[in-house]
């Protein structure tokens, strides 16, 4: 199984790109944020455990996050590859992932680091509309054309953690906890930096090219 990690700040476009690229390349998209939000919506034990972290823009503890992701990966049988979107987000998570993959003879094959300037991240997050049902994201201009999701007809809403204060908190958590992974994966030789600015299709082209080169 080909394991790919999408790395980047909130608003860098990881979710949008991971969904499109997974579909194009026949890979499975695993988004930790989506898994947590689903658990919260269902009101299950995991949801109760993680709700307050997401509301405050803080990271869910490594132990809970790693267990959830490894469990999800473990369920994937006979798939060509997986795109991890939003995981790992700490060094401890990256090390736990390496260890778990190594135990099954696997590894992180490629890390796509989507880079975008901070002002662009803030602009995108404050203009982001998300489908409640399938998590597809839209910009305000798309929302002005239609109030419902083009993919599944679901209702579009703004994420409760996309408020200005929580966005600032998430960005500072990213720079402190997650940005060190750029160096970690660079040293491992698996990192490719991709320009995350411009049109969605153009960015997808760059990501696919970076994966095909691998
Ligand atoms: P996202 O949808 O990727 O922006 O994630 C939304 C929220 O889910 C984050 O602000 C965290 O509270 C939580 N979360 C997602 N992925 C992780 C992770 N790898 N480690 C810890 N918390 C996470």
mmCIF file of C-alpha atoms and ligand atoms in Angstrom:
data_model
loop_
_atom_site.group_PDB
_atom_site.id
_atom_site.type_symbol
_atom_site.label_atom_id
_atom_site.label_comp_id
_atom_site.label_asym_id
_atom_site.label_seq_id
_atom_site.Cartn_x
_atom_site.Cartn_y
_atom_site.Cartn_z
ATOM 1 C CA UNK A 1 0.000 0.000 0.000
ATOM 2 C CA UNK A 2 1.315 3.430 -0.988
ATOM 3 C CA UNK A 3 1.088 5.797 1.991
ATOM 4 C CA UNK A 4 0.972 9.515 1.311
ATOM 5 C CA UNK A 5 0.801 12.311 3.879
ATOM 6 C CA UNK A 6 -0.657 15.736 3.057
ATOM 7 C CA UNK A 7 1.023 18.316 5.248
ATOM 8 C CA UNK A 8 0.197 22.008 5.519
ATOM 9 C CA UNK A 9 -1.407 24.692 7.657
ATOM 10 C CA UNK A 10 -5.158 24.953 8.180
ATOM 11 C CA UNK A 11 -6.482 26.530 4.993
ATOM 12 C CA UNK A 12 -3.616 25.269 2.823
ATOM 13 C CA UNK A 13 -6.081 23.161 0.835
ATOM 14 C CA UNK A 14 -5.205 19.690 2.174
ATOM 15 C CA UNK A 15 -8.821 18.512 2.358
ATOM 16 C CA UNK A 16 -9.821 19.823 -1.071
ATOM 17 C CA UNK A 17 -6.719 18.438 -2.779
ATOM 18 C CA UNK A 18 -6.683 15.125 -0.917
ATOM 19 C CA UNK A 19 -10.288 14.402 -1.943
ATOM 20 C CA UNK A 20 -9.664 15.158 -5.632
ATOM 21 C CA UNK A 21 -6.278 13.447 -5.832
ATOM 22 C CA UNK A 22 -7.511 10.315 -3.998
ATOM 23 C CA UNK A 23 -10.362 10.008 -6.496
ATOM 24 C CA UNK A 24 -8.081 10.586 -9.508
ATOM 25 C CA UNK A 25 -5.454 8.097 -8.343
ATOM 26 C CA UNK A 26 -7.764 5.449 -6.873
ATOM 27 C CA UNK A 27 -6.528 5.953 -3.332
ATOM 28 C CA UNK A 28 -8.428 6.135 -0.034
ATOM 29 C CA UNK A 29 -8.715 9.553 1.645
ATOM 30 C CA UNK A 30 -8.424 9.500 5.449
ATOM 31 C CA UNK A 31 -9.055 12.915 7.048
ATOM 32 C CA UNK A 32 -8.650 12.996 10.813
ATOM 33 C CA UNK A 33 -10.670 16.217 11.202
ATOM 34 C CA UNK A 34 -13.595 14.629 9.291
ATOM 35 C CA UNK A 35 -13.383 11.465 11.404
ATOM 36 C CA UNK A 36 -13.485 13.531 14.610
ATOM 37 C CA UNK A 37 -16.396 15.666 13.364
ATOM 38 C CA UNK A 38 -18.320 12.510 12.410
ATOM 39 C CA UNK A 39 -17.717 11.068 15.873
ATOM 40 C CA UNK A 40 -18.947 14.311 17.480
ATOM 41 C CA UNK A 41 -22.066 14.374 15.277
ATOM 42 C CA UNK A 42 -22.864 10.764 16.206
ATOM 43 C CA UNK A 43 -22.423 11.553 19.908
ATOM 44 C CA UNK A 44 -20.333 8.415 20.469
ATOM 45 C CA UNK A 45 -17.644 7.957 23.123
ATOM 46 C CA UNK A 46 -14.834 9.243 20.882
ATOM 47 C CA UNK A 47 -16.958 12.265 19.951
ATOM 48 C CA UNK A 48 -17.549 13.152 23.614
ATOM 49 C CA UNK A 49 -13.840 12.791 24.305
ATOM 50 C CA UNK A 50 -12.673 15.099 21.494
ATOM 51 C CA UNK A 51 -15.447 17.747 21.212
ATOM 52 C CA UNK A 52 -13.882 20.414 23.432
ATOM 53 C CA UNK A 53 -10.489 20.172 21.676
ATOM 54 C CA UNK A 54 -12.018 20.859 18.261
ATOM 55 C CA UNK A 55 -14.124 23.711 19.644
ATOM 56 C CA UNK A 56 -11.039 25.400 21.074
ATOM 57 C CA UNK A 57 -8.808 24.753 18.046
ATOM 58 C CA UNK A 58 -6.500 22.573 20.144
ATOM 59 C CA UNK A 59 -5.007 19.265 19.079
ATOM 60 C CA UNK A 60 -6.685 16.095 20.295
ATOM 61 C CA UNK A 61 -4.181 14.173 22.481
ATOM 62 C CA UNK A 62 -1.745 12.031 20.479
ATOM 63 C CA UNK A 63 -2.833 8.779 22.110
ATOM 64 C CA UNK A 64 -6.475 9.173 21.054
ATOM 65 C CA UNK A 65 -5.574 10.419 17.567
ATOM 66 C CA UNK A 66 -2.971 7.746 16.818
ATOM 67 C CA UNK A 67 -5.307 4.964 18.007
ATOM 68 C CA UNK A 68 -8.118 6.240 15.776
ATOM 69 C CA UNK A 69 -5.927 6.584 12.663
ATOM 70 C CA UNK A 70 -4.147 3.245 13.044
ATOM 71 C CA UNK A 71 -7.493 1.571 13.575
ATOM 72 C CA UNK A 72 -8.804 3.177 10.348
ATOM 73 C CA UNK A 73 -5.686 2.205 8.376
ATOM 74 C CA UNK A 74 -5.940 -1.329 9.741
ATOM 75 C CA UNK A 75 -9.454 -1.642 8.269
ATOM 76 C CA UNK A 76 -8.199 -0.899 4.737
ATOM 77 C CA UNK A 77 -7.652 -4.152 2.938
ATOM 78 C CA UNK A 78 -6.557 -4.543 -0.662
ATOM 79 C CA UNK A 79 -6.394 -0.815 -1.381
ATOM 80 C CA UNK A 80 -3.804 0.733 -3.685
ATOM 81 C CA UNK A 81 -2.888 3.550 -1.369
ATOM 82 C CA UNK A 82 -3.998 5.946 1.308
ATOM 83 C CA UNK A 83 -3.798 9.726 1.583
ATOM 84 C CA UNK A 84 -3.541 10.886 5.182
ATOM 85 C CA UNK A 85 -4.974 14.398 5.434
ATOM 86 C CA UNK A 86 -4.361 16.207 8.720
ATOM 87 C CA UNK A 87 -2.284 13.413 10.231
ATOM 88 C CA UNK A 88 0.371 13.391 11.584
ATOM 89 C CA UNK A 89 0.291 16.810 13.241
ATOM 90 C CA UNK A 90 2.957 16.285 15.924
ATOM 91 C CA UNK A 91 6.371 14.640 15.992
ATOM 92 C CA UNK A 92 5.048 11.968 18.348
ATOM 93 C CA UNK A 93 2.290 11.135 15.839
ATOM 94 C CA UNK A 94 4.810 10.987 12.971
ATOM 95 C CA UNK A 95 7.022 8.607 14.937
ATOM 96 C CA UNK A 96 4.054 6.434 15.938
ATOM 97 C CA UNK A 97 2.983 6.250 12.279
ATOM 98 C CA UNK A 98 6.487 5.294 11.103
ATOM 99 C CA UNK A 99 6.692 2.598 13.733
ATOM 100 C CA UNK A 100 3.278 1.136 12.954
ATOM 101 C CA UNK A 101 3.940 1.093 9.191
ATOM 102 C CA UNK A 102 7.379 -0.414 9.689
ATOM 103 C CA UNK A 103 5.846 -3.250 11.682
ATOM 104 C CA UNK A 104 3.854 -4.237 8.583
ATOM 105 C CA UNK A 105 6.734 -3.676 6.153
ATOM 106 C CA UNK A 106 5.408 -0.311 4.990
ATOM 107 C CA UNK A 107 6.472 3.325 5.164
ATOM 108 C CA UNK A 108 5.383 6.865 4.390
ATOM 109 C CA UNK A 109 6.177 6.924 0.672
ATOM 110 C CA UNK A 110 5.643 10.593 -0.050
ATOM 111 C CA UNK A 111 4.785 13.738 1.888
ATOM 112 C CA UNK A 112 3.125 16.541 -0.035
ATOM 113 C CA UNK A 113 3.678 19.822 1.767
ATOM 114 C CA UNK A 114 1.132 22.347 0.495
ATOM 115 C CA UNK A 115 2.590 25.801 1.038
ATOM 116 C CA UNK A 116 0.577 29.045 1.110
ATOM 117 C CA UNK A 117 1.225 32.454 2.711
ATOM 118 C CA UNK A 118 -0.415 33.067 6.103
ATOM 119 C CA UNK A 119 -2.632 35.929 4.837
ATOM 120 C CA UNK A 120 -4.033 33.543 2.199
ATOM 121 C CA UNK A 121 -4.734 30.850 4.824
ATOM 122 C CA UNK A 122 -6.722 33.295 6.983
ATOM 123 C CA UNK A 123 -8.617 34.594 3.955
ATOM 124 C CA UNK A 124 -9.585 31.076 2.823
ATOM 125 C CA UNK A 125 -10.685 29.899 6.275
ATOM 126 C CA UNK A 126 -12.902 32.935 6.856
ATOM 127 C CA UNK A 127 -14.487 32.392 3.421
ATOM 128 C CA UNK A 128 -14.973 28.623 3.717
ATOM 129 C CA UNK A 129 -18.333 26.832 3.516
ATOM 130 C CA UNK A 130 -18.523 23.108 4.230
ATOM 131 C CA UNK A 131 -21.168 20.522 3.348
ATOM 132 C CA UNK A 132 -22.624 19.047 6.545
ATOM 133 C CA UNK A 133 -23.143 15.696 4.828
ATOM 134 C CA UNK A 134 -20.032 15.015 2.720
ATOM 135 C CA UNK A 135 -17.570 17.684 3.991
ATOM 136 C CA UNK A 136 -16.917 19.109 0.503
ATOM 137 C CA UNK A 137 -15.716 22.705 0.799
ATOM 138 C CA UNK A 138 -16.730 25.819 -1.138
ATOM 139 C CA UNK A 139 -15.687 29.456 -1.208
ATOM 140 C CA UNK A 140 -18.165 32.261 -0.488
ATOM 141 C CA UNK A 141 -18.558 33.000 -4.219
ATOM 142 C CA UNK A 142 -19.732 29.405 -4.856
ATOM 143 C CA UNK A 143 -22.083 29.586 -1.876
ATOM 144 C CA UNK A 144 -23.610 32.765 -3.327
ATOM 145 C CA UNK A 145 -24.556 30.749 -6.437
ATOM 146 C CA UNK A 146 -26.034 27.809 -4.567
ATOM 147 C CA UNK A 147 -26.838 27.140 -0.889
ATOM 148 C CA UNK A 148 -26.488 23.400 -1.282
ATOM 149 C CA UNK A 149 -23.605 21.031 -1.988
ATOM 150 C CA UNK A 150 -23.074 20.326 -5.692
ATOM 151 C CA UNK A 151 -21.845 16.822 -4.948
ATOM 152 C CA UNK A 152 -24.588 15.527 -2.631
ATOM 153 C CA UNK A 153 -27.159 18.317 -2.182
ATOM 154 C CA UNK A 154 -26.276 18.659 1.530
ATOM 155 C CA UNK A 155 -26.554 21.898 3.495
ATOM 156 C CA UNK A 156 -23.541 24.239 3.479
ATOM 157 C CA UNK A 157 -22.406 25.762 6.772
ATOM 158 C CA UNK A 158 -19.364 27.505 8.241
ATOM 159 C CA UNK A 159 -17.287 25.360 10.580
ATOM 160 C CA UNK A 160 -17.575 26.491 14.215
ATOM 161 C CA UNK A 161 -13.746 26.467 14.438
ATOM 162 C CA UNK A 162 -13.418 28.829 11.439
ATOM 163 C CA UNK A 163 -14.145 31.889 13.635
ATOM 164 C CA UNK A 164 -11.310 34.494 13.676
ATOM 165 C CA UNK A 165 -10.125 33.650 17.255
ATOM 166 C CA UNK A 166 -10.131 29.885 16.699
ATOM 167 C CA UNK A 167 -8.397 30.290 13.331
ATOM 168 C CA UNK A 168 -5.595 32.224 15.056
ATOM 169 C CA UNK A 169 -5.326 29.509 17.711
ATOM 170 C CA UNK A 170 -5.194 26.750 15.069
ATOM 171 C CA UNK A 171 -2.513 28.584 13.126
ATOM 172 C CA UNK A 172 -0.357 29.084 16.203
ATOM 173 C CA UNK A 173 -0.785 25.386 17.109
ATOM 174 C CA UNK A 174 0.228 24.534 13.536
ATOM 175 C CA UNK A 175 3.428 26.623 13.634
ATOM 176 C CA UNK A 176 4.434 25.252 17.032
ATOM 177 C CA UNK A 177 3.436 21.566 16.795
ATOM 178 C CA UNK A 178 3.104 20.648 13.122
ATOM 179 C CA UNK A 179 5.549 22.815 11.156
ATOM 180 C CA UNK A 180 8.547 20.870 12.632
ATOM 181 C CA UNK A 181 7.327 17.898 10.578
ATOM 182 C CA UNK A 182 8.495 19.686 7.423
ATOM 183 C CA UNK A 183 12.049 19.216 8.622
ATOM 184 C CA UNK A 184 11.354 15.688 9.890
ATOM 185 C CA UNK A 185 10.095 14.480 6.499
ATOM 186 C CA UNK A 186 12.665 16.518 4.584
ATOM 187 C CA UNK A 187 15.406 14.642 6.466
ATOM 188 C CA UNK A 188 13.641 11.358 5.726
ATOM 189 C CA UNK A 189 13.825 12.254 2.011
ATOM 190 C CA UNK A 190 10.072 11.962 1.444
ATOM 191 C CA UNK A 191 9.005 15.629 1.385
ATOM 192 C CA UNK A 192 7.949 17.467 -1.753
ATOM 193 C CA UNK A 193 6.881 21.089 -1.428
ATOM 194 C CA UNK A 194 4.000 22.068 -3.686
ATOM 195 C CA UNK A 195 2.875 25.639 -4.319
ATOM 196 C CA UNK A 196 -0.625 25.714 -2.798
ATOM 197 C CA UNK A 197 -1.666 29.049 -4.292
ATOM 198 C CA UNK A 198 -3.763 29.666 -7.396
ATOM 199 C CA UNK A 199 -6.642 27.732 -8.948
ATOM 200 C CA UNK A 200 -7.707 24.397 -7.422
ATOM 201 C CA UNK A 201 -7.141 22.542 -10.732
ATOM 202 C CA UNK A 202 -3.654 23.985 -11.161
ATOM 203 C CA UNK A 203 -2.687 22.903 -7.628
ATOM 204 C CA UNK A 204 -4.110 19.419 -8.287
ATOM 205 C CA UNK A 205 -1.910 19.203 -11.391
ATOM 206 C CA UNK A 206 1.180 20.018 -9.320
ATOM 207 C CA UNK A 207 0.269 17.491 -6.614
ATOM 208 C CA UNK A 208 -0.382 14.683 -9.114
ATOM 209 C CA UNK A 209 2.898 15.474 -10.891
ATOM 210 C CA UNK A 210 4.753 15.337 -7.539
ATOM 211 C CA UNK A 211 3.176 11.949 -6.743
ATOM 212 C CA UNK A 212 3.862 10.479 -10.175
ATOM 213 C CA UNK A 213 7.500 11.466 -9.931
ATOM 214 C CA UNK A 214 7.741 9.326 -6.806
HETATM 215 P P1 LIG B 1 -9.011 19.761 10.340
HETATM 216 O O1 LIG B 1 -10.346 19.392 9.812
HETATM 217 O O2 LIG B 1 -7.897 18.990 9.749
HETATM 218 O O3 LIG B 1 -8.777 21.261 10.291
HETATM 219 O O4 LIG B 1 -9.022 19.376 11.910
HETATM 220 C C1 LIG B 1 -9.972 19.952 12.778
HETATM 221 C C2 LIG B 1 -9.589 19.708 14.214
HETATM 222 O O5 LIG B 1 -9.520 18.295 14.486
HETATM 223 C C3 LIG B 1 -8.218 20.247 14.645
HETATM 224 O O6 LIG B 1 -8.245 21.634 14.964
HETATM 225 C C4 LIG B 1 -7.952 19.363 15.876
HETATM 226 O O7 LIG B 1 -8.729 19.785 16.978
HETATM 227 C C5 LIG B 1 -8.490 17.998 15.407
HETATM 228 N N1 LIG B 1 -7.446 17.197 14.711
HETATM 229 C C6 LIG B 1 -7.438 16.855 13.402
HETATM 230 N N2 LIG B 1 -6.349 16.125 13.102
HETATM 231 C C7 LIG B 1 -5.636 16.015 14.255
HETATM 232 C C8 LIG B 1 -4.410 15.408 14.602
HETATM 233 N N3 LIG B 1 -3.656 14.741 13.693
HETATM 234 N N4 LIG B 1 -3.987 15.508 15.885
HETATM 235 C C9 LIG B 1 -4.719 16.145 16.812
HETATM 236 N N5 LIG B 1 -5.880 16.762 16.557
HETATM 237 C C10 LIG B 1 -6.350 16.717 15.287
#
